[in-house]
GROMACS .gro file of N, CA and C in nm:
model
  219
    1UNK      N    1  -1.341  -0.676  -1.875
    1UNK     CA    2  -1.207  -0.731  -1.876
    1UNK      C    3  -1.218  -0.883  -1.868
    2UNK      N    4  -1.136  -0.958  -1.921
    2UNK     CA    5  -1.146  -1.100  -1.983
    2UNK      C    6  -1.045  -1.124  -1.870
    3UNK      N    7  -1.090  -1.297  -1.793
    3UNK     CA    8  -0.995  -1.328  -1.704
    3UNK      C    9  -0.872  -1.345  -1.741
    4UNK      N   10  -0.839  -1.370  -1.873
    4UNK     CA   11  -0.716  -1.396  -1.929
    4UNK      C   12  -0.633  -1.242  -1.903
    5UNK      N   13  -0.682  -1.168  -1.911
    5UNK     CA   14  -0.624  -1.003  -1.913
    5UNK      C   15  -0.578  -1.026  -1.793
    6UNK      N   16  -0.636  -1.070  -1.637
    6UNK     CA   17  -0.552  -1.054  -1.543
    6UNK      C   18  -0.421  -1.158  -1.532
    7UNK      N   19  -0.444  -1.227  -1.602
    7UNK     CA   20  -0.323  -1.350  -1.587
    7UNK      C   21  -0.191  -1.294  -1.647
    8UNK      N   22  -0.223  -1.227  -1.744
    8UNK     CA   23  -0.126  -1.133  -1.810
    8UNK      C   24  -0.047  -1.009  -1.762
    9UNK      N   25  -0.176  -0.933  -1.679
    9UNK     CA   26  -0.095  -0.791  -1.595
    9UNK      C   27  -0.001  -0.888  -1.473
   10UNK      N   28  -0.047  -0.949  -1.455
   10UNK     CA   29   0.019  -1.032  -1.335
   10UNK      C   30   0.164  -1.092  -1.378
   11UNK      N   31   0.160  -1.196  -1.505
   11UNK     CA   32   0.305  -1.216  -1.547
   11UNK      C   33   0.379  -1.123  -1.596
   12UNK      N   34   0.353  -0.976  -1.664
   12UNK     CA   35   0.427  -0.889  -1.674
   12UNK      C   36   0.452  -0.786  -1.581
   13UNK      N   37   0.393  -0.792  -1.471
   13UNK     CA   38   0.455  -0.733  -1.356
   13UNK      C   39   0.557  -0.809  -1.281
   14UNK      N   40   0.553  -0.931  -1.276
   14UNK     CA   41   0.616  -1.023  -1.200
   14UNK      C   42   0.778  -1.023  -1.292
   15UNK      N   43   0.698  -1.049  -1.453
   15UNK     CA   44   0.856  -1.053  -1.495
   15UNK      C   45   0.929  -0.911  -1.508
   16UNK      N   46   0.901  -0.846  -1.521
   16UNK     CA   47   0.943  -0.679  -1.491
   16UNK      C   48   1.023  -0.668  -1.369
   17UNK      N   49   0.933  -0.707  -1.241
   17UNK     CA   50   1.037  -0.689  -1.165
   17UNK      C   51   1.119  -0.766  -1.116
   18UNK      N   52   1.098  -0.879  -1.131
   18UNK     CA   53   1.263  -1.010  -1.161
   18UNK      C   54   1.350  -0.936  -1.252
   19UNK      N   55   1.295  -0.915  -1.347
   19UNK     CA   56   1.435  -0.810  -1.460
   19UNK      C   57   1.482  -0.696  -1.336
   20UNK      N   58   1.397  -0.614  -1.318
   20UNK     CA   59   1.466  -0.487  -1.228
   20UNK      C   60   1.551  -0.514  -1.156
   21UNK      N   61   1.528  -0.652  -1.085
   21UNK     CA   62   1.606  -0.718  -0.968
   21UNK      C   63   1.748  -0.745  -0.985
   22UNK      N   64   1.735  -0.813  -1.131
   22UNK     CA   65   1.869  -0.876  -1.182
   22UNK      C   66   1.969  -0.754  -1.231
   23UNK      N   67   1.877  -0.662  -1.295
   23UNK     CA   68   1.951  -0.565  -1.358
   23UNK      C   69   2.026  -0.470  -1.252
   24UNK      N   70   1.969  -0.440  -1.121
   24UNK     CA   71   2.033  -0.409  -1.010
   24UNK      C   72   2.108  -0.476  -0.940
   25UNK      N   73   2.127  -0.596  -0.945
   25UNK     CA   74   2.222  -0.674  -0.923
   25UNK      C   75   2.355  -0.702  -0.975
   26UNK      N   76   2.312  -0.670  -1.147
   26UNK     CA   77   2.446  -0.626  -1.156
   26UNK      C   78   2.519  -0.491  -1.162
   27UNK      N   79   2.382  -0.365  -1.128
   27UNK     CA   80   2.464  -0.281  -1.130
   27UNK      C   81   2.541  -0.285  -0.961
   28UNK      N   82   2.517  -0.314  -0.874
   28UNK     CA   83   2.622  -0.353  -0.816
   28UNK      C   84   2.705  -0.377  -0.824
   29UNK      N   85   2.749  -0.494  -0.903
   29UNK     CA   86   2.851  -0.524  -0.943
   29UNK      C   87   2.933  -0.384  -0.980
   30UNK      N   88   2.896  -0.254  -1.024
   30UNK     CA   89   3.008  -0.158  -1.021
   30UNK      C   90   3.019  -0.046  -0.949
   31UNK      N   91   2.857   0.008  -0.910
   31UNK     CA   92   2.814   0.043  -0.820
   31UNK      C   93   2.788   0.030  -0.673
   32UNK      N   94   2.858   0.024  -0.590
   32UNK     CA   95   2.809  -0.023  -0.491
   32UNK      C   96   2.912   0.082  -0.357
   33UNK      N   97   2.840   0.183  -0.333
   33UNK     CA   98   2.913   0.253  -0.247
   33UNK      C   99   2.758   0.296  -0.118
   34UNK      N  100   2.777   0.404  -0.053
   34UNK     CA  101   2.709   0.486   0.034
   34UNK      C  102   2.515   0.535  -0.022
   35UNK      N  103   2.588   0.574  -0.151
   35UNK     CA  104   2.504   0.660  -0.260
   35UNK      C  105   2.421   0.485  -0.298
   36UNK      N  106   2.473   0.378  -0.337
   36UNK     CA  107   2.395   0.325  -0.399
   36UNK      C  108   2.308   0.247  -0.304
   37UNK      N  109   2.350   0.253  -0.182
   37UNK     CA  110   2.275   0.168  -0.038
   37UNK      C  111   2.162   0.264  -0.037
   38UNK      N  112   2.169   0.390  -0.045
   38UNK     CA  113   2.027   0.473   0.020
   38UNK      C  114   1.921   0.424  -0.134
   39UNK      N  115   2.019   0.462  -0.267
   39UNK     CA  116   1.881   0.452  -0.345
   39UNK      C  117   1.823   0.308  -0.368
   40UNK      N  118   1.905   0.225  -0.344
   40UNK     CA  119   1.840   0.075  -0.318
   40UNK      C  120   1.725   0.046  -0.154
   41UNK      N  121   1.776   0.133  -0.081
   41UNK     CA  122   1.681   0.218   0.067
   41UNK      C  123   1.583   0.248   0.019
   42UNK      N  124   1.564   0.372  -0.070
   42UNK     CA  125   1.493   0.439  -0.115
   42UNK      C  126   1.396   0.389  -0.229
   43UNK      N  127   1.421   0.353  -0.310
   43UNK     CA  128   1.390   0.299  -0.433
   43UNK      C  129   1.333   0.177  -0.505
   44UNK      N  130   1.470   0.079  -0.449
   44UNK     CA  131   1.412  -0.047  -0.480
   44UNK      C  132   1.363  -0.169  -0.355
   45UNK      N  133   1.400  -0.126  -0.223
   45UNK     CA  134   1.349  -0.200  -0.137
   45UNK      C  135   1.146  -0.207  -0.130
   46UNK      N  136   1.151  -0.073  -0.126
   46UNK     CA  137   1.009  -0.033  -0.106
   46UNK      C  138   0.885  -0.105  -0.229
   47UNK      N  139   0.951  -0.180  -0.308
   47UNK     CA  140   0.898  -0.185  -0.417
   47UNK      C  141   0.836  -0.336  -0.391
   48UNK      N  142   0.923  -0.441  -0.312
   48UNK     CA  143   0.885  -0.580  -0.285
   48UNK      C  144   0.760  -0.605  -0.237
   49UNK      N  145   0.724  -0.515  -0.133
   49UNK     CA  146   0.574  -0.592  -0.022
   49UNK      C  147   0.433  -0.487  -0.117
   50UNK      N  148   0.470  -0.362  -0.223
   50UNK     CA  149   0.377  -0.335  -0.314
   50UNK      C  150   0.348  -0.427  -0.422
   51UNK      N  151   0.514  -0.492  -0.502
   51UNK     CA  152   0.476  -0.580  -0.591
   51UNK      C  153   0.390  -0.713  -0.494
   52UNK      N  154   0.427  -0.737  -0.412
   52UNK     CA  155   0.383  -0.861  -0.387
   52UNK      C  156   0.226  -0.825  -0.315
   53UNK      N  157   0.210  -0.733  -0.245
   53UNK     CA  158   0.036  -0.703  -0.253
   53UNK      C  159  -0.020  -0.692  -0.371
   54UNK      N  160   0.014  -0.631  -0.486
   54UNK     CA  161  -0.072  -0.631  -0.598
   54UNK      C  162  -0.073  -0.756  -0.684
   55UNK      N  163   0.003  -0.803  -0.659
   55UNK     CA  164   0.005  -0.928  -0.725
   55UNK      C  165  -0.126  -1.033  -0.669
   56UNK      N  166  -0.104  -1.055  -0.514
   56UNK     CA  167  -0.190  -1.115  -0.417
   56UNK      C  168  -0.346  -1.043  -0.466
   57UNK      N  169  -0.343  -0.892  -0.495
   57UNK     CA  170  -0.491  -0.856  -0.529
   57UNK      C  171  -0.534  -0.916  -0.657
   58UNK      N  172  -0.439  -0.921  -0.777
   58UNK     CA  173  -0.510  -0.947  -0.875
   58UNK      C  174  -0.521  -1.068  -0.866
   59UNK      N  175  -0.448  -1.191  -0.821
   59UNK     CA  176  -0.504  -1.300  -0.790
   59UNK      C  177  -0.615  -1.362  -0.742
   60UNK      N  178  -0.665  -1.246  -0.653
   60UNK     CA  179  -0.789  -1.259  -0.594
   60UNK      C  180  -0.907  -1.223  -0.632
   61UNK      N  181  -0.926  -1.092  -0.734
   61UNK     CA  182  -0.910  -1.012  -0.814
   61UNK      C  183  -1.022  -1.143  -0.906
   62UNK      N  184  -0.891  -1.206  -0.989
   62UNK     CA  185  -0.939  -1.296  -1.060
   62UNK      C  186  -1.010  -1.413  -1.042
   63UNK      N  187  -0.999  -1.440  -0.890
   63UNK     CA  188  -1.069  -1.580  -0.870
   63UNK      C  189  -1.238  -1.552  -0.838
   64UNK      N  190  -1.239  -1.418  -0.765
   64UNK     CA  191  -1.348  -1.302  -0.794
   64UNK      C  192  -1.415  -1.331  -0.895
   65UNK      N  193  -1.365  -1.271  -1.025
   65UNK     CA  194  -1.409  -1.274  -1.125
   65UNK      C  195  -1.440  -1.403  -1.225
   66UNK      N  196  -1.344  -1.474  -1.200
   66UNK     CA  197  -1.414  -1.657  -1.253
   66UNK      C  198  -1.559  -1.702  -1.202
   67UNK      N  199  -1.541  -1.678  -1.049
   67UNK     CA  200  -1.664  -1.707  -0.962
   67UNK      C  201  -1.813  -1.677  -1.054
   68UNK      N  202  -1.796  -1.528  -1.037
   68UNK     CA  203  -1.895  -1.441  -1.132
   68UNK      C  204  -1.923  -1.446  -1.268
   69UNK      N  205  -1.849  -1.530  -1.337
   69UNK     CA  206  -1.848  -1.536  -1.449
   69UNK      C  207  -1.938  -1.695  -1.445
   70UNK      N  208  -1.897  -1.789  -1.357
   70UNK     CA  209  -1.932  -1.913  -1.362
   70UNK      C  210  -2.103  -1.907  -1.294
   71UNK      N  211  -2.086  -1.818  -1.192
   71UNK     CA  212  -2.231  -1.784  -1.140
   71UNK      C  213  -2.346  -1.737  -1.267
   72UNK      N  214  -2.317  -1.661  -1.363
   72UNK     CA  215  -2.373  -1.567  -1.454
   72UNK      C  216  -2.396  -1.663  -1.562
   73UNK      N  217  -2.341  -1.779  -1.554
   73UNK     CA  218  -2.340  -1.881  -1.692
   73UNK      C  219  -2.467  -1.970  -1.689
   0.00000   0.00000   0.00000
């Protein structure tokens, strides 16, 4: 895997879930009762401190892998 490959899973996870974010934001806007508090509970809360650990791994992930690449040269 080419370091560039992780720079990439990383901005399309990141922008994926900024979209998810927004797009739930406005479904609020019509949605927003009992029912939509649990699956935002359920669903989309749980999703922040995973995106943001995996993100933190592949960052690290990659600086990992520069290292090794620069060591090997």
């Amino acid at each position: 895997m080419h370091n560039g490959d992780l720079s990439i899973v990383s901005s399309t996870l990141s922008h994926s879930y900024r979209t998810l974010l927004a797009r739930w934001d406005d479904t609020l806007d019509v949605w927003n009762d009992p029912v939509s508090k649990r699956f935002e509970e359920k669903h989309i809360e749980p999703l922040e401190p995973d995106v943001t650990g995996f993100l933190k791994a592949v960052n690290r992930l990659s600086q990992i892998m520069t290292k090794a690449v620069e060591e090997c040269s």
